[in-house]
Amino acid sequence: MKLLFIKATPKSTIDSYTMKAAYAFLESYKKANAVHDVTVVDLYREKMENLSRDILSELYYTADSPLQRYARQFAEADRYVFAAPMWTLSIPGILKTYLEYITLPGITFANTEKGPMGLLGGKGKKAIHITARGGIYSTGPAAEFEMGDRYLRTVLHFLGIECVDTLAIEGTNFFKGTDLDVRINESLSAADRIGKSF
């Protein structure tokens, strides 16, 4: 079993609510699945370039291009953890770039006579998006503005991954003191619990 831990924030565990929960999840997962292969993909260390005309041409039309390694690595994994905070109502741009690299015909999806078809379905694959949001976007009037989790789920479903969960820590810019501590502790407990059975 292979798990990809995709880190899409430049912040460390010390100053990121997303990473606090994500690492709590990861530690719990490792304890419960000691024999599983865990690979961390730190997108800020990968230094992926935005898709230019030349990169796009090589990515799509050059067989066995090194640029296709992200898509091949993604296709070979069984579990996915996306540690990505909410930025500007969506996901960090670097994660959008990563998704563009891994959404490749012939590797993660196929163009068929009936339209595009994900190639990662039916294999028991599943993913979780761990995210911190400054406001409350899971319910209430602001829910319609949440685009990041919605977009990530749509792409994963497009690739055939139907089992996608979300662990969101919300209100980090509004709650203070004890109220914020309670929310953080609840998210860490949830991360620990979900990690054991993921």
Coordinates of C-alpha atoms in Angstrom, one line a residue:
M1 CA 0.0 0.0 0.0
K2 CA 1.4 3.4 -1.0
L3 CA 0.4 6.7 0.4
L4 CA 1.2 10.1 -1.1
F5 CA 1.3 13.0 1.4
I6 CA 1.0 16.1 -0.8
K7 CA 2.1 19.3 1.1
A8 CA 0.8 22.4 -0.6
T9 CA 1.8 25.1 1.9
P10 CA 5.1 26.9 2.5
K11 CA 4.4 27.0 6.2
S12 CA 5.8 24.6 8.8
T13 CA 3.9 22.6 11.5
I14 CA 4.7 25.4 14.0
D15 CA 2.8 28.1 12.2
S16 CA 0.2 26.2 10.1
Y17 CA -3.1 24.9 11.4
T18 CA -3.3 22.8 8.2
M19 CA 0.0 21.1 8.9
K20 CA -0.7 20.5 12.6
A21 CA -3.7 18.5 11.6
A22 CA -2.1 16.9 8.6
Y23 CA 0.9 15.6 10.6
A24 CA -1.3 14.4 13.4
F25 CA -3.2 12.4 10.7
L26 CA 0.1 11.1 9.2
E27 CA 1.6 10.0 12.5
S28 CA -1.6 8.2 13.4
Y29 CA -1.7 6.5 9.9
K30 CA 2.0 5.4 10.2
K31 CA 1.4 3.8 13.6
A32 CA -1.6 1.9 12.3
N33 CA 0.0 1.0 9.0
A34 CA 3.7 0.5 9.8
V35 CA 4.4 -1.6 6.7
H36 CA 2.9 0.9 4.2
D37 CA 5.0 3.0 2.0
V38 CA 4.6 6.8 2.7
T39 CA 6.1 9.4 0.3
V40 CA 6.0 13.1 1.1
V41 CA 5.7 15.4 -1.9
D42 CA 6.5 18.9 -0.8
L43 CA 5.3 21.0 -3.7
Y44 CA 7.3 24.0 -2.7
R45 CA 10.5 22.0 -2.8
E46 CA 9.6 20.4 -6.1
K47 CA 9.8 23.8 -7.8
M48 CA 7.3 22.9 -10.5
E49 CA 7.0 25.5 -13.2
N50 CA 3.6 26.7 -14.4
L51 CA 2.7 25.1 -17.7
S52 CA 4.3 27.0 -20.6
R53 CA 3.9 26.1 -24.2
D54 CA 7.1 24.1 -24.2
I55 CA 6.4 22.3 -20.9
L56 CA 2.8 21.5 -22.1
S57 CA 4.1 20.1 -25.3
E58 CA 6.7 17.8 -23.6
L59 CA 4.3 16.8 -20.9
Y60 CA 1.6 15.7 -23.4
Y61 CA 3.5 14.6 -26.5
T62 CA 6.9 13.3 -25.4
A63 CA 6.8 9.6 -24.4
D64 CA 8.4 8.8 -21.0
S65 CA 9.2 12.5 -20.4
P66 CA 10.6 13.1 -16.9
L67 CA 7.8 15.7 -16.5
Q68 CA 5.4 12.8 -16.4
R69 CA 6.8 11.4 -13.2
Y70 CA 4.3 13.2 -11.0
A71 CA 1.4 11.6 -12.9
R72 CA 3.0 8.1 -12.8
Q73 CA 3.7 8.4 -9.1
F74 CA 0.2 9.5 -8.5
A75 CA -1.3 6.7 -10.5
E76 CA 0.8 4.1 -8.6
A77 CA -0.4 5.3 -5.2
D78 CA -3.3 3.9 -3.2
R79 CA -4.0 6.7 -0.7
Y80 CA -3.7 10.4 -1.0
V81 CA -3.4 13.1 1.7
F82 CA -3.6 16.7 0.5
A83 CA -2.5 19.2 3.1
A84 CA -3.7 22.5 1.5
P85 CA -5.1 25.5 3.3
M86 CA -7.8 27.7 1.9
W87 CA -6.3 30.7 0.0
T88 CA -8.4 33.3 -1.7
L89 CA -11.5 31.0 -1.5
S90 CA -9.7 28.2 -3.2
I91 CA -6.5 26.1 -3.0
P92 CA -2.9 27.4 -3.2
G93 CA -1.9 28.0 -6.8
I94 CA 1.0 25.5 -6.5
L95 CA -1.5 22.7 -5.9
K96 CA -3.5 23.7 -9.0
T97 CA -0.2 23.4 -11.0
Y98 CA 0.4 19.9 -9.5
L99 CA -3.1 18.8 -10.5
E100 CA -2.3 20.0 -14.1
Y101 CA 0.8 17.8 -14.1
I102 CA -1.0 14.7 -12.9
T103 CA -4.1 15.0 -15.1
L104 CA -2.5 13.3 -18.1
P105 CA -4.3 11.2 -20.8
G106 CA -3.0 7.7 -20.9
I107 CA -1.8 7.8 -17.3
T108 CA -4.6 9.0 -15.0
F109 CA -7.5 9.4 -17.5
A110 CA -8.3 8.4 -21.1
N111 CA -10.2 10.1 -23.9
T112 CA -12.8 7.6 -25.2
E113 CA -15.6 7.7 -27.7
K114 CA -17.9 8.4 -24.9
G115 CA -15.8 11.2 -23.5
P116 CA -13.0 11.3 -20.8
M117 CA -12.8 8.4 -18.4
G118 CA -10.7 8.3 -15.2
L119 CA -8.2 5.5 -15.0
L120 CA -7.9 5.4 -11.2
G121 CA -11.3 4.1 -10.4
G122 CA -12.3 0.6 -9.1
K123 CA -9.0 0.2 -7.3
G124 CA -10.0 1.1 -3.8
K125 CA -8.1 4.3 -3.9
K126 CA -9.1 7.1 -1.5
A127 CA -8.1 10.6 -0.6
I128 CA -8.5 13.2 2.2
H129 CA -8.1 16.9 2.0
I130 CA -6.9 18.5 5.2
T131 CA -7.4 22.2 5.2
A132 CA -7.6 25.3 7.5
R133 CA -10.0 28.1 6.7
G134 CA -10.1 31.5 8.3
G135 CA -13.8 31.7 8.2
I136 CA -16.8 29.3 8.2
Y137 CA -17.3 27.9 4.8
S138 CA -18.7 24.4 5.3
T139 CA -22.1 25.7 6.2
G140 CA -24.0 29.0 6.2
P141 CA -24.0 31.9 3.8
A142 CA -20.3 31.6 2.9
A143 CA -20.5 28.0 1.8
E144 CA -21.2 29.0 -1.8
F145 CA -17.8 30.8 -1.9
E146 CA -15.8 27.7 -1.0
M147 CA -14.1 26.7 -4.3
G148 CA -10.9 24.8 -3.2
D149 CA -12.3 21.6 -1.7
R150 CA -15.0 21.5 -4.4
Y151 CA -12.4 21.9 -7.1
L152 CA -10.1 19.2 -5.7
R153 CA -12.9 16.7 -5.3
T154 CA -14.0 17.4 -8.9
V155 CA -10.5 16.7 -10.3
L156 CA -10.1 13.5 -8.2
H157 CA -13.6 12.3 -9.3
F158 CA -12.6 13.1 -12.9
L159 CA -9.6 10.7 -12.4
G160 CA -11.8 8.0 -11.0
I161 CA -11.2 8.5 -7.3
E162 CA -14.7 8.6 -5.8
C163 CA -13.8 8.2 -2.1
V164 CA -12.7 11.7 -1.0
D165 CA -13.0 13.0 2.6
T166 CA -12.4 16.5 4.0
L167 CA -11.0 17.5 7.4
A168 CA -11.5 21.2 7.8
I169 CA -10.4 23.5 10.6
E170 CA -12.6 26.5 10.3
G171 CA -12.8 30.0 11.9
T172 CA -9.0 30.3 12.6
N173 CA -9.1 34.1 11.9
F174 CA -12.2 34.7 14.0
F175 CA -11.9 32.5 17.1
K176 CA -9.4 33.5 19.7
G177 CA -7.9 32.2 22.9
T178 CA -9.7 29.2 24.5
D179 CA -12.3 29.0 21.7
L180 CA -9.6 28.6 19.1
D181 CA -7.7 26.1 21.2
V182 CA -10.8 24.0 21.5
R183 CA -11.3 24.0 17.7
I184 CA -7.6 23.1 17.1
N185 CA -7.7 20.3 19.7
E186 CA -10.9 18.9 18.1
S187 CA -9.3 18.9 14.7
L188 CA -6.2 17.1 16.0
S189 CA -8.3 14.5 17.7
A190 CA -10.3 14.0 14.5
A191 CA -7.1 13.7 12.5
D192 CA -5.7 11.1 14.9
R193 CA -9.0 9.1 14.7
I194 CA -9.3 9.2 10.9
G195 CA -5.6 8.4 10.4
K196 CA -6.1 5.1 12.2
S197 CA -8.7 3.8 9.8
F198 CA -7.7 5.5 6.6

